[in-house]
mmCIF file of C-alpha atoms and ligand atoms in Angstrom:
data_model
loop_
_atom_site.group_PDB
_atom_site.id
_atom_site.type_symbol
_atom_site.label_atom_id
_atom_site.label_comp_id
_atom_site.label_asym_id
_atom_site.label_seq_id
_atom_site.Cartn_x
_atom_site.Cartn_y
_atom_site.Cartn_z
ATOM 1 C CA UNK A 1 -34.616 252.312 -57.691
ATOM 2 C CA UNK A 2 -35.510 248.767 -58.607
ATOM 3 C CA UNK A 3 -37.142 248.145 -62.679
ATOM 4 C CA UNK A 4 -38.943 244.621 -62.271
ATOM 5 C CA UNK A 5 -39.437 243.332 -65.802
ATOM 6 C CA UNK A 6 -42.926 241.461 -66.613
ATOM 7 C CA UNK A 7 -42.171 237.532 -66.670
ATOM 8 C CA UNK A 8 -40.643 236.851 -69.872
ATOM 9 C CA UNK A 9 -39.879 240.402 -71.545
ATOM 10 C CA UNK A 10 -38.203 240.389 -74.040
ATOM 11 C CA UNK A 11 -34.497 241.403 -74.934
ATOM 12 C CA UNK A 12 -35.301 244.433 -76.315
ATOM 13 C CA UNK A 13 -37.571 245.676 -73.964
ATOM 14 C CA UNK A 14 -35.307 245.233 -71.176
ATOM 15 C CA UNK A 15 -32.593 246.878 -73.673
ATOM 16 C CA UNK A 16 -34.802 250.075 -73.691
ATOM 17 C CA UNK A 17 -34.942 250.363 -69.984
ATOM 18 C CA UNK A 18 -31.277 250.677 -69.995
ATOM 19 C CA UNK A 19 -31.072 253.418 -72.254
ATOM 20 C CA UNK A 20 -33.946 255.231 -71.100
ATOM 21 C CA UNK A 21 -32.198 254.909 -67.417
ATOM 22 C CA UNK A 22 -29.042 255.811 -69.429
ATOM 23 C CA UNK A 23 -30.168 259.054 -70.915
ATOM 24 C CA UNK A 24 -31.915 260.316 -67.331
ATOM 25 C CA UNK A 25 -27.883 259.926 -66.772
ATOM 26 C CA UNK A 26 -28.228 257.259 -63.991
ATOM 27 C CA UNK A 27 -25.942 254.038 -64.507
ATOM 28 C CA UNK A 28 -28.190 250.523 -65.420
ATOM 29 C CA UNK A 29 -27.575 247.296 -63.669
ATOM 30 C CA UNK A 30 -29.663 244.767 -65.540
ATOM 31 C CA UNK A 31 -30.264 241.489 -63.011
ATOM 32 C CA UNK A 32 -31.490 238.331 -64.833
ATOM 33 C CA UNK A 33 -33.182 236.345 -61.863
ATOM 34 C CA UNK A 34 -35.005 232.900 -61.764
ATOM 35 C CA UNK A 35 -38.250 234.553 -62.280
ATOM 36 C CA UNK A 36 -37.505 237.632 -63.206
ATOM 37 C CA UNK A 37 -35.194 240.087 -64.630
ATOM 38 C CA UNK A 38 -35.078 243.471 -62.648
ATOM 39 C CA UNK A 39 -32.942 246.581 -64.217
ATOM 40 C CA UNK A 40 -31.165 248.210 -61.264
ATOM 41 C CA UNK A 41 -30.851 252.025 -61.215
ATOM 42 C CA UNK A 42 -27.641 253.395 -59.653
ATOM 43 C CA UNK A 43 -26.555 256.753 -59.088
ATOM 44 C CA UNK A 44 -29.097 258.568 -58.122
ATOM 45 C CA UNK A 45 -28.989 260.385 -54.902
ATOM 46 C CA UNK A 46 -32.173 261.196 -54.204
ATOM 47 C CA UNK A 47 -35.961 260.226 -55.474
ATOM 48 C CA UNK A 48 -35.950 259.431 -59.163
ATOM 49 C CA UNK A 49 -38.935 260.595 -61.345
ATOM 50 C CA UNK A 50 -40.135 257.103 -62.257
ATOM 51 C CA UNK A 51 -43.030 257.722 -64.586
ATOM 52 C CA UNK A 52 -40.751 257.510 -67.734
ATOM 53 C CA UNK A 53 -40.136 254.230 -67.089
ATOM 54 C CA UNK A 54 -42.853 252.990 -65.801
ATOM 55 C CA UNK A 55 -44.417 253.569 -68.783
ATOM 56 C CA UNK A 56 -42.175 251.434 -71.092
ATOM 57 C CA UNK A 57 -43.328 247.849 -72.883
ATOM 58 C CA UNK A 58 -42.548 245.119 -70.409
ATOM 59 C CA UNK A 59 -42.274 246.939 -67.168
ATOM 60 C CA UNK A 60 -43.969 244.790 -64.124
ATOM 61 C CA UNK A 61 -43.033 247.576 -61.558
ATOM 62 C CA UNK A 62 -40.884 249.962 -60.085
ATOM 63 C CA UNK A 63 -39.727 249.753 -56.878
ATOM 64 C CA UNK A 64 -38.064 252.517 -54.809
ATOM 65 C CA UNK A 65 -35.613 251.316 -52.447
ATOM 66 C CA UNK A 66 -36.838 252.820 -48.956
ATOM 67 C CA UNK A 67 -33.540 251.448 -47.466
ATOM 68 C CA UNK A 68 -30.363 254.256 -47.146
ATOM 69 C CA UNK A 69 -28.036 250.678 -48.751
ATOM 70 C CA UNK A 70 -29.614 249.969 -51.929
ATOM 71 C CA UNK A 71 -27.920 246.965 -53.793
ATOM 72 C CA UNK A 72 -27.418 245.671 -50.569
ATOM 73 C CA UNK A 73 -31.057 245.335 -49.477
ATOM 74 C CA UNK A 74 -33.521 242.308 -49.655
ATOM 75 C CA UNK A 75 -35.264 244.733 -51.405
ATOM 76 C CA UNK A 76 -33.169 245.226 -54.503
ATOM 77 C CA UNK A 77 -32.151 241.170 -54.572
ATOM 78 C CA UNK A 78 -34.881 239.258 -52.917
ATOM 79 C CA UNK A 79 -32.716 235.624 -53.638
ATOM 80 C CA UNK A 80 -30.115 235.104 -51.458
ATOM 81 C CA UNK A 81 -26.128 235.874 -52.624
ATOM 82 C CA UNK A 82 -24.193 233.180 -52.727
ATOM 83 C CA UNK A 83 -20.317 233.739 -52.703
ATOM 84 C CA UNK A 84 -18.043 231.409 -54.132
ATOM 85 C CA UNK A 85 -15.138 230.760 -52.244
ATOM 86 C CA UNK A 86 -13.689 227.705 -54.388
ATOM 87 C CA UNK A 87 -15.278 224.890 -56.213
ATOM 88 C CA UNK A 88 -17.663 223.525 -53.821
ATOM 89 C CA UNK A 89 -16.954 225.944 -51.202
ATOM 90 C CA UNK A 90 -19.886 228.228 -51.372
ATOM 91 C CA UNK A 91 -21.376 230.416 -48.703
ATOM 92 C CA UNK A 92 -24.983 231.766 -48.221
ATOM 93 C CA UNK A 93 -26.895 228.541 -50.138
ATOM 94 C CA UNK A 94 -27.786 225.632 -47.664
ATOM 95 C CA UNK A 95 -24.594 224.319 -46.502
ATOM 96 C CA UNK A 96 -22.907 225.957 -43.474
ATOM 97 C CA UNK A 97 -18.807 226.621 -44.161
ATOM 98 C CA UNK A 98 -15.896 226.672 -41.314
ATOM 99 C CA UNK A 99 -13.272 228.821 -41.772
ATOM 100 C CA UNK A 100 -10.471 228.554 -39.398
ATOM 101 C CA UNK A 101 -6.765 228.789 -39.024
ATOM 102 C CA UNK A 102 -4.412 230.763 -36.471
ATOM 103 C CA UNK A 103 -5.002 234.783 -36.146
ATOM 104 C CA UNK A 104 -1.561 235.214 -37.634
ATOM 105 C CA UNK A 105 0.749 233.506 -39.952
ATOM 106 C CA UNK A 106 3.833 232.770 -38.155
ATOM 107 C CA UNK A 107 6.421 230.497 -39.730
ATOM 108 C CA UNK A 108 5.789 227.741 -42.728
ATOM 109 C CA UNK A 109 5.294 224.832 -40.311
ATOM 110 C CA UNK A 110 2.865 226.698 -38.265
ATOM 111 C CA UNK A 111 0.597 227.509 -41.029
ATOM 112 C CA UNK A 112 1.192 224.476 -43.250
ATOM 113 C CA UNK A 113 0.422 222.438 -39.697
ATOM 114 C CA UNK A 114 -2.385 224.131 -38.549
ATOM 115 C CA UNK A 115 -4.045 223.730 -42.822
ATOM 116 C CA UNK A 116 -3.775 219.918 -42.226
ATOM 117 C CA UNK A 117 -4.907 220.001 -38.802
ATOM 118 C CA UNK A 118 -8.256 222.376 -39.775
ATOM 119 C CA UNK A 119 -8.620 220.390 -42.725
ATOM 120 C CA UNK A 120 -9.048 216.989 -40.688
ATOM 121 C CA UNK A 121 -11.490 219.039 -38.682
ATOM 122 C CA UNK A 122 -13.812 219.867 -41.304
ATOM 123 C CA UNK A 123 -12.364 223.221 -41.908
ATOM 124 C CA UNK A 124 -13.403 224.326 -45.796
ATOM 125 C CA UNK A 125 -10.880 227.083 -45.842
ATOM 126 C CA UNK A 126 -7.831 228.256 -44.143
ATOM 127 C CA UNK A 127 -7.475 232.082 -42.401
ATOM 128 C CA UNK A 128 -4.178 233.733 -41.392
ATOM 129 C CA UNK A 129 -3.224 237.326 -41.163
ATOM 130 C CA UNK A 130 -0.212 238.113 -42.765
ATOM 131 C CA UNK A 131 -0.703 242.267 -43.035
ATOM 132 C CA UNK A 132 -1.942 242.164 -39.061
ATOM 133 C CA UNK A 133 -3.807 245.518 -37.666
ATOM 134 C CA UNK A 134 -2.598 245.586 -33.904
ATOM 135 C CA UNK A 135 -3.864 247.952 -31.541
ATOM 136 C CA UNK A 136 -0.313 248.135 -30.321
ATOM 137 C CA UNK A 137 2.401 249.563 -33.226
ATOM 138 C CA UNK A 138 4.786 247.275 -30.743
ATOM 139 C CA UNK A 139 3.123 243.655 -30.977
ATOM 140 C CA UNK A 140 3.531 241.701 -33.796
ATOM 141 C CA UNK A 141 2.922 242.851 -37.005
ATOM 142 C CA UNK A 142 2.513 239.861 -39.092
ATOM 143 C CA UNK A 143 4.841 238.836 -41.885
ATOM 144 C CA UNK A 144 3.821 240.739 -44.769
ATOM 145 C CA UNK A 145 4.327 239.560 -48.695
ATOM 146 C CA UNK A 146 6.612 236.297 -46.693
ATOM 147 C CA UNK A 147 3.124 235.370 -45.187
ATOM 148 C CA UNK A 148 1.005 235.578 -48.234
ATOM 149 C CA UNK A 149 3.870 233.191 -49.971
ATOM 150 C CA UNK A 150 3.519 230.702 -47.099
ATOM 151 C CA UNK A 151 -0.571 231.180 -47.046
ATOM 152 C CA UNK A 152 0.049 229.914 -50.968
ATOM 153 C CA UNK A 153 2.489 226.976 -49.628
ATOM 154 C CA UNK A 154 -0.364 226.094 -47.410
ATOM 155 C CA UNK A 155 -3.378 225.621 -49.643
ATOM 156 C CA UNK A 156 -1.252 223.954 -52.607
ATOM 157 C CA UNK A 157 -0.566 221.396 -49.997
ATOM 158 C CA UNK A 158 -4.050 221.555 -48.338
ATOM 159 C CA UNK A 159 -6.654 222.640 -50.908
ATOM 160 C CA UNK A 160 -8.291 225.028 -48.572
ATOM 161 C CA UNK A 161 -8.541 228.481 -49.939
ATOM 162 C CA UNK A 162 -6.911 231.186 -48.309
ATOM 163 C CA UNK A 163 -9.073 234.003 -46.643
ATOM 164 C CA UNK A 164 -6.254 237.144 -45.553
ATOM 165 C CA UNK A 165 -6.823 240.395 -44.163
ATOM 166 C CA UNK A 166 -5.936 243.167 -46.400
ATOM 167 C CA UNK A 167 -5.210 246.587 -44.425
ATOM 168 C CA UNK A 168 -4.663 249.405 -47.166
ATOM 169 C CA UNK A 169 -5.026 249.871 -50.966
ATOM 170 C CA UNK A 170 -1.336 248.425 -51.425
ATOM 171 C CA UNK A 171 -1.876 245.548 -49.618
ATOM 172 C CA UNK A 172 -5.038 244.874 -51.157
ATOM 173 C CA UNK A 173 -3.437 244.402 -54.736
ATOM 174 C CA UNK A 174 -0.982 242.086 -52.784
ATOM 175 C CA UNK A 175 -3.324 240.009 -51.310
ATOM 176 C CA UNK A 176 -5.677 239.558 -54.486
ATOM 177 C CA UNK A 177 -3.001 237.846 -56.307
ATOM 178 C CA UNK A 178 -2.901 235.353 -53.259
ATOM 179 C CA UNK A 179 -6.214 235.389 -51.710
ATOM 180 C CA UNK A 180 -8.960 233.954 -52.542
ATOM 181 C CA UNK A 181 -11.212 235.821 -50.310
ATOM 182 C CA UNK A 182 -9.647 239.412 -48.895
ATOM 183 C CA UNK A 183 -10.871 240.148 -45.589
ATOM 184 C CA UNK A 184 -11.268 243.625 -44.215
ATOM 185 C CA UNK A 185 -11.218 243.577 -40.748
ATOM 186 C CA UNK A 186 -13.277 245.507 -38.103
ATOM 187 C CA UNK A 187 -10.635 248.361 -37.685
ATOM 188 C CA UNK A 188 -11.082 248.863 -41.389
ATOM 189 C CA UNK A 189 -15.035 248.293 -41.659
ATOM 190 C CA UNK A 190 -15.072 252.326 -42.121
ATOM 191 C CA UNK A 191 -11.993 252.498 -44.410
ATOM 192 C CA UNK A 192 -14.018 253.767 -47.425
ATOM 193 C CA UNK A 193 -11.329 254.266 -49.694
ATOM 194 C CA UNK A 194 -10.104 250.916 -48.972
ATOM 195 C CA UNK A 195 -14.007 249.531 -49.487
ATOM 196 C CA UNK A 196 -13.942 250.866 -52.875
ATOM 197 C CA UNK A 197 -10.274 249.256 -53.701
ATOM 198 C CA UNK A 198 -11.536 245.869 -53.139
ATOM 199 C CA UNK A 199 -15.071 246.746 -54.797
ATOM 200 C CA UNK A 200 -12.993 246.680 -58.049
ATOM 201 C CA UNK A 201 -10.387 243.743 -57.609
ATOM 202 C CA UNK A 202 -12.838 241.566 -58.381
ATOM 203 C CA UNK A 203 -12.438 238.425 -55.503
ATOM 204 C CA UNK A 204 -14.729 237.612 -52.597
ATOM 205 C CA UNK A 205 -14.667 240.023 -49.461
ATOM 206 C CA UNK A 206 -15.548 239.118 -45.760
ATOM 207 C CA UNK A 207 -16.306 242.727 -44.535
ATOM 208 C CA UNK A 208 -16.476 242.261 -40.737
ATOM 209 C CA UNK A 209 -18.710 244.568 -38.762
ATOM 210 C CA UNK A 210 -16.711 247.382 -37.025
ATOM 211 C CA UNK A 211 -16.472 247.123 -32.968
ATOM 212 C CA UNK A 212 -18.470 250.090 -32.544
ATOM 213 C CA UNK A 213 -20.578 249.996 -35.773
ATOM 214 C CA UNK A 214 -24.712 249.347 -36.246
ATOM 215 C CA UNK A 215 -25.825 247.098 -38.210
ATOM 216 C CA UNK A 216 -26.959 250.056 -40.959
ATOM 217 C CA UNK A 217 -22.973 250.933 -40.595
ATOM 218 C CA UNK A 218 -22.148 247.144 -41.547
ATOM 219 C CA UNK A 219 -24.528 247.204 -44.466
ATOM 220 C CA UNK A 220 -23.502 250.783 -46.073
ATOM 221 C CA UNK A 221 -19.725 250.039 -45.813
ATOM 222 C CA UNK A 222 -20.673 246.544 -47.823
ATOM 223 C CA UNK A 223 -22.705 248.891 -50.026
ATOM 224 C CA UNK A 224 -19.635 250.917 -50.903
ATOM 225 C CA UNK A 225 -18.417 247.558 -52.319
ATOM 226 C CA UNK A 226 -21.173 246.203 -54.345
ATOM 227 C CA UNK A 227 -21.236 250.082 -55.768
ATOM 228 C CA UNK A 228 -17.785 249.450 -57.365
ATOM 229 C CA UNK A 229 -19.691 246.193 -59.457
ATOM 230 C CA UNK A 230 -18.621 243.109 -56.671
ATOM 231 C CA UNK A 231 -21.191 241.340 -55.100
ATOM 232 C CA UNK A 232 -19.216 238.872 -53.868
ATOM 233 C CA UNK A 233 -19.442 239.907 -50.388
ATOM 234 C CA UNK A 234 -19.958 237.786 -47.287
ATOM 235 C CA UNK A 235 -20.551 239.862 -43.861
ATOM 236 C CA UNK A 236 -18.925 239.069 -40.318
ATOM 237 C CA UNK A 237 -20.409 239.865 -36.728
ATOM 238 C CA UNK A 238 -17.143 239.745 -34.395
ATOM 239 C CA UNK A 239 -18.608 241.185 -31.523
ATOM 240 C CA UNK A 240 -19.016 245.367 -30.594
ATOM 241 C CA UNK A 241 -17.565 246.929 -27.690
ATOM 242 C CA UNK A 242 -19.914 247.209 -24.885
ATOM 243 C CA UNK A 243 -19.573 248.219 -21.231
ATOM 244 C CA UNK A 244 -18.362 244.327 -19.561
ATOM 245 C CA UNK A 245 -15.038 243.701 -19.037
ATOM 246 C CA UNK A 246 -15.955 239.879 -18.967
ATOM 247 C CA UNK A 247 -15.392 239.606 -22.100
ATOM 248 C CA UNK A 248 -13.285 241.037 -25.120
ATOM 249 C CA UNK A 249 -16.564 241.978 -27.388
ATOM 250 C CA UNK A 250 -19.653 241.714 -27.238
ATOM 251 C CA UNK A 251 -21.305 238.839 -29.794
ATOM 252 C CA UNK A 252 -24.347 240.072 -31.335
ATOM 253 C CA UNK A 253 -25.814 237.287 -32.065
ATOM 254 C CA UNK A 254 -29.135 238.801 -33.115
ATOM 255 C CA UNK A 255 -27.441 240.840 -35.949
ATOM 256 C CA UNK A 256 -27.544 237.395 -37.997
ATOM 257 C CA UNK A 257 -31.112 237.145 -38.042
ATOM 258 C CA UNK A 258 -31.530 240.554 -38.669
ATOM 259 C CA UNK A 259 -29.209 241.166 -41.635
ATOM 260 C CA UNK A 260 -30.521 238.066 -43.125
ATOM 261 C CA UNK A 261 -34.157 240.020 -42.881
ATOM 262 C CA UNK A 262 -32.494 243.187 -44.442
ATOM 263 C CA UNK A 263 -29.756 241.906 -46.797
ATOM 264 C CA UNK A 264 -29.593 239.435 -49.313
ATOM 265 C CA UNK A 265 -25.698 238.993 -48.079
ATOM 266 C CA UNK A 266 -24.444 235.810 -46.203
ATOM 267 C CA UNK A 267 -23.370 236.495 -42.531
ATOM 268 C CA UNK A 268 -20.777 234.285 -40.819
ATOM 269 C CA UNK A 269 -19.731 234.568 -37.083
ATOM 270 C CA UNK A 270 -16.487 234.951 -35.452
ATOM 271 C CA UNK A 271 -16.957 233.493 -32.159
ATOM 272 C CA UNK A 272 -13.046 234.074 -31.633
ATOM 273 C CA UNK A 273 -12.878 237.928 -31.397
ATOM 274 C CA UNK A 274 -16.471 238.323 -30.404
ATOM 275 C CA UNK A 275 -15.085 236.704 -26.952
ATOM 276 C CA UNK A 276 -11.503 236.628 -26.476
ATOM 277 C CA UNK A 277 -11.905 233.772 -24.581
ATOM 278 C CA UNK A 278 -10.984 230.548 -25.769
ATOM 279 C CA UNK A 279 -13.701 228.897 -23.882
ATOM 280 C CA UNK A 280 -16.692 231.068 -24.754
ATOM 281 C CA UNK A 281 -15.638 230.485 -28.416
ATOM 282 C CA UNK A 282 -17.511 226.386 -28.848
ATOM 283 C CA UNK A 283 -21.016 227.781 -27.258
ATOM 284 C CA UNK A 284 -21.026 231.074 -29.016
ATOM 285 C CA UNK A 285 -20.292 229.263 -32.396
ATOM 286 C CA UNK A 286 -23.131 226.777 -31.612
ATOM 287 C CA UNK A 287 -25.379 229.848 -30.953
ATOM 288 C CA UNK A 288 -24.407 231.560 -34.027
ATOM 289 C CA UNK A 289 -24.892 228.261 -36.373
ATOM 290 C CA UNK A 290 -28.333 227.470 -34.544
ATOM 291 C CA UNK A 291 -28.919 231.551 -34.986
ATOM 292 C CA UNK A 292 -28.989 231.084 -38.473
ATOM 293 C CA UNK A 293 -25.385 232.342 -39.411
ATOM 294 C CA UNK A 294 -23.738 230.865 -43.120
ATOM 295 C CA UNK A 295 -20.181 230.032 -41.444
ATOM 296 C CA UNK A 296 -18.112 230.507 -38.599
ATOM 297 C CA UNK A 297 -14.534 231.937 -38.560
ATOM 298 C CA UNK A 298 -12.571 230.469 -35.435
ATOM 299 C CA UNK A 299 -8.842 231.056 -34.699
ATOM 300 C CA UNK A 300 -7.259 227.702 -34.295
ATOM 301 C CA UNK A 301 -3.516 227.735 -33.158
ATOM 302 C CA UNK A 302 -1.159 224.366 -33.329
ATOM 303 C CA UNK A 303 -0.001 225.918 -30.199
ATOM 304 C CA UNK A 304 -1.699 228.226 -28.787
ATOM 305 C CA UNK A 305 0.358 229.500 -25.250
ATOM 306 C CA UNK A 306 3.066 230.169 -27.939
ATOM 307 C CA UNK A 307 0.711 232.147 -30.534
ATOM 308 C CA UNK A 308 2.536 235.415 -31.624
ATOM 309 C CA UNK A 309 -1.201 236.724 -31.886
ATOM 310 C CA UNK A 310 -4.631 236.220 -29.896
ATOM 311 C CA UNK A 311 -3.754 232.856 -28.536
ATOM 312 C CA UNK A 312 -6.394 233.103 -25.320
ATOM 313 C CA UNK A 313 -9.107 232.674 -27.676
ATOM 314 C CA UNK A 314 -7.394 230.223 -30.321
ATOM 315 C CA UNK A 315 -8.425 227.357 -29.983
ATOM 316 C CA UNK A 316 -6.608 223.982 -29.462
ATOM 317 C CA UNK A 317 -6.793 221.469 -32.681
ATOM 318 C CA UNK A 318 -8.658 218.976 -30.655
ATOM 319 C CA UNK A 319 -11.489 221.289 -29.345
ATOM 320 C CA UNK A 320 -11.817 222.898 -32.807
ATOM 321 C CA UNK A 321 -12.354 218.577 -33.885
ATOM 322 C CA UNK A 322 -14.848 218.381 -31.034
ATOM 323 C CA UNK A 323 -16.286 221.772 -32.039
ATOM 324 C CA UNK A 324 -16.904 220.708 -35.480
ATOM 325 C CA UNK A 325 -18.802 217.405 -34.178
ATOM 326 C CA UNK A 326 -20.892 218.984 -32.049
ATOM 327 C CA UNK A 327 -22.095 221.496 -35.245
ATOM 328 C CA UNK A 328 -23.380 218.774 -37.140
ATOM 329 C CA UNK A 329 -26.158 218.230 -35.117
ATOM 330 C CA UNK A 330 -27.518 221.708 -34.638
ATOM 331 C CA UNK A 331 -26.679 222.515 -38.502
ATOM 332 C CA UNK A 332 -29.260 218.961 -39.680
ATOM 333 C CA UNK A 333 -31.800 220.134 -37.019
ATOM 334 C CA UNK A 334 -32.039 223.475 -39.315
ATOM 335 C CA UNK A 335 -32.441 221.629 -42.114
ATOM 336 C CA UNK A 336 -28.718 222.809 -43.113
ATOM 337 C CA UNK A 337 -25.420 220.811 -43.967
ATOM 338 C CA UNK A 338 -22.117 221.325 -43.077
ATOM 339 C CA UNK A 339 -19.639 221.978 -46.801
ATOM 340 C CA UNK A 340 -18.107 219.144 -46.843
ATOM 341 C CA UNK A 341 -13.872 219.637 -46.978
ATOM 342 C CA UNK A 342 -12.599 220.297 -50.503
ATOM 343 C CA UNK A 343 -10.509 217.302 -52.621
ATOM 344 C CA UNK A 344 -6.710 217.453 -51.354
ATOM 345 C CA UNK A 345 -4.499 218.478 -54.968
ATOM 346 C CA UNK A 346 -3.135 215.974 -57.418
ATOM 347 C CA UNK A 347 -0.242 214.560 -55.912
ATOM 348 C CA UNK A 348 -0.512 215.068 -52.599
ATOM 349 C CA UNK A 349 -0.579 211.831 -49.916
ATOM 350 C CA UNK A 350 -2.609 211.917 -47.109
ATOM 351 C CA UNK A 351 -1.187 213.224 -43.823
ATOM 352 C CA UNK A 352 -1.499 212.206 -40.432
ATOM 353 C CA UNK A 353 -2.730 214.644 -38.118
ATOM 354 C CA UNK A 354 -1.841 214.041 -34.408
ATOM 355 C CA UNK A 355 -4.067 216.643 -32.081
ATOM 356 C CA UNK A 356 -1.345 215.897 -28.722
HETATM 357 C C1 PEP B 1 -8.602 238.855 -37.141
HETATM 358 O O1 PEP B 1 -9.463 238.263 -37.823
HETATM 359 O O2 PEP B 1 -7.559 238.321 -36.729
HETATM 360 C C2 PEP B 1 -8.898 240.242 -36.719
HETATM 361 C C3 PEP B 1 -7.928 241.130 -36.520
HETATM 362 O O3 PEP B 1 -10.217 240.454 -36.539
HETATM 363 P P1 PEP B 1 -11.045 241.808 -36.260
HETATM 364 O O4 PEP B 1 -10.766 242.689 -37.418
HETATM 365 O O5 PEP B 1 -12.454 241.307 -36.196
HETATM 366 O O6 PEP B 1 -10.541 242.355 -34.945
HETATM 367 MN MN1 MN B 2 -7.082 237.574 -34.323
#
C-alpha cells in the first residue's frame, strides 16, 4: 500500500503516517519525490484496512498496489530508477550504457586487454565472470578471488567499473568488496536466499531474467531485493528457452517494453546469451536499443576461438567498434544518447588499441 502525501505536507504530518503505519505493525518507507512525497507500507501480506490513514492531516491518497511485486511496480514509484554505476555512469535516465567485456576472466592480459579494447569502443563498464555457473561441473570454472583481483587491476588501469557475477552468499560478500555492480545470473534469478544477501550489501545488482522465468518471475525475484532496502537494481532479458534449436535462447525483446510499462526498474539486454551466436548478437542489440532497452551487455573476447568460456557468441573487438557506431544512430533517433566513456585515472597514459 502506497500513502501519497498532499503537495507540500508538512514534516510532521508525514511523521504521523509513519507511526500510525508503525503501530498497525507494518514497516514505513517514506519516499520524498519531485512532486510528491509518498509513505510506502511494507509488510503486509494481504489487504490493509486503510481508513486510519486515510484519515490523517496531509494525506492526498492511498493507493493499493493491485500488482503481486509491490516496490517494484510503476505503481508504487511512478519516476523512473536510476542506478548509479560510477560517476557519470548511470543507467535508466536518458543516456543508453554498454557494458561489455569477455564471459570469463581468464589471465591479467586478457582482461586488462580486452578493458582497453571495450573502452576505445565506447564501452562504460567492464564485465567478467570470475565465480562462473557452468552447466557442466567439468568446463571452466572461472578463477575465483584471483579474478576479482585482476577485475580490480583492470578498472584502476581502465576506469570502467567492474560488473561480476556473484553465485552464492559467500561469494557475494567477495564480490561487493570488488564490484561495483554484482550480477546474479539467470541460473540464480530464483536463488531467493541469495536475492536477499545482495538486497542488504548495499551495491547495484543486474538481476538477469531466468531462462525459463515470466516476466512476473523477473519482477518478484527483483522484489525480494528492493524488500531488503536496495533499489539499486537494473534488470536483464538474456533470452528464455524455447522450442528452436537455431538458436541458444530465445531474445524477448518485447519484455523491455513491457517491464518498462510495469516497473519503474531499468532493463538492459544481453544480446550475447540471448543468441549464442556471435552473429545474431549486432542486430539483436540494435533491436533491443531501438526497443527501448537502458544498456546492452555483450561478451567481447580479445580472442575469441581461444575463449575458455562462450567464445561463439563473443564478439571480436572490431565488430563490438562497428557495433557501437552503428548504435549511435538508432539511440539519437529515440531521442536518447549513448554515456559517454568515463575519464581514464590520474596517471595513466593513453594506450593504443590495435583491433588485428
Ligand atoms: C554470463 O553473463 O556470462 C552468464 C553466465 O549469463 P546468464 O546467467 O545470462 O547465462
Ligand atoms: Mn557467458
Amino acid at each position: 500500500m502506497l500513502v501519497v502525501m498532499r503537495h507540500g505536507a508538512a514534516p510532521s504530518e508525514i511523521e504521523r503516517v509513519v507511526r500510525t503505519i508503525e503501530e498497525m505493525g507494518y514497516e514505513a518507507r517514506p519516499m520524498p519525490g519531485a512532486q510528491r512525497t509518498a509513505v510506502g507500507l511494507v509488510g503486509n501480506d494481504g489487504r490493509v484496512d486503510a481508513s486510519r490513514i486515510e484519515a490523517l492531516p496531509g494525506v492526498a491518497q492511498v493507493i493499493h498496489v493491485t500488482q503481486p511485486y509491490k516496490q517494484v511496480s510503476r505503481e508504487w514509484r511512478p519516476e523512473d530508477t536510476i542506478v548509479t554505476l560510477a560517476p557519470g555512469v548511470r543507467v535508466g535516465g536518458p543516456e543508453v550504457v554498454i557494458i561489455a567485456g569477455p564471459c570469463s576472466v581468464e589471465s591479467e592480459e586478457q582482461i586488462v586487454t580486452a578493458a582497453h579494447q571495450v573502452r576505445a569502443a565506447g564501452a562504460v563498464a567492464l564485465r567478467g565472470g570470475a565465480f562462473k555457473p557452468r552447466t557442466s561441473p567439468y568446463s571452466f570454472q572461472g578463477l575465483g578471488e584471483r579474478g576479482l583481483e585482476l577485475l580490480a587491476v583492470a578498472r584502476a588501469e581502465t576506469g570502467l567499473p567492474i560488473v561480476t557475477e556473484a553465485m552464492d552468499e559467500a561469494g557475494a560478500h567477495l564480490v561487493a568488496e570488488v564490484a561495483d555492480c554484482i550480477q546474479i545470473g539467470a541460473r540464480n534469478m530464483q536463488n531467493y536466499s541469495l536475492l536477499r544477501t545482495v538486497g542488504r550489501l548495499g551495491k547495484p545488482v543486474l538481476l538477469k531474467r531466468g531462462m525459463a522465468a515470466t516476466v512476473s518471475d523477473l519482477l518478484l525475484a527483483a522484489e525480494y531485493i528492493l524488500a531488503e532496502g536496495n533499489s539499486q537494481v537494473i534488470l536483464c532479458e538474456r533470452g528464455v528457452r524455447s522450442f528452436d534449436p537455431a538458436v541458444r535462447n530465445m531474445f524477448d525483446l518485447t519484455a523491455i517494453p513491457i517491464v518498462h510499462k510495469l516497473s519503474h526498474l531499468p532493463i538492459i539486454a544481453d544480446p550475447s546469451h540471448g543468441t549464442g551466436l556471435r552473429d545474431q548478437v549486432t542486430p539483436m542489440a540494435r533491436a533491443a536499443v531501438a526497443a527501448g532497452a537502458d544498456g546492452i551487455l555483450v561478451e567481447v573476447h580479445p580472442t575469441p576461438d581461444r575463449a575458455l568460456s562462450d567464445g561463439a557468441q563473443s564478439l571480436y573487438p572490431g565488430q563490438f567498434a562497428e557495433l557501437v557506431g552503428e548504435l549511435r544512430p538508432i539511440v539519437s533517433a529515440i531521442g536518447r544518447t549513448l554515456t559517454p566513456v568515463p575519464a581514464r585515472p590520474a596517471g595513466t597514459e593513453p594506450v593504443a588499441v590495435g583491433y588485428g
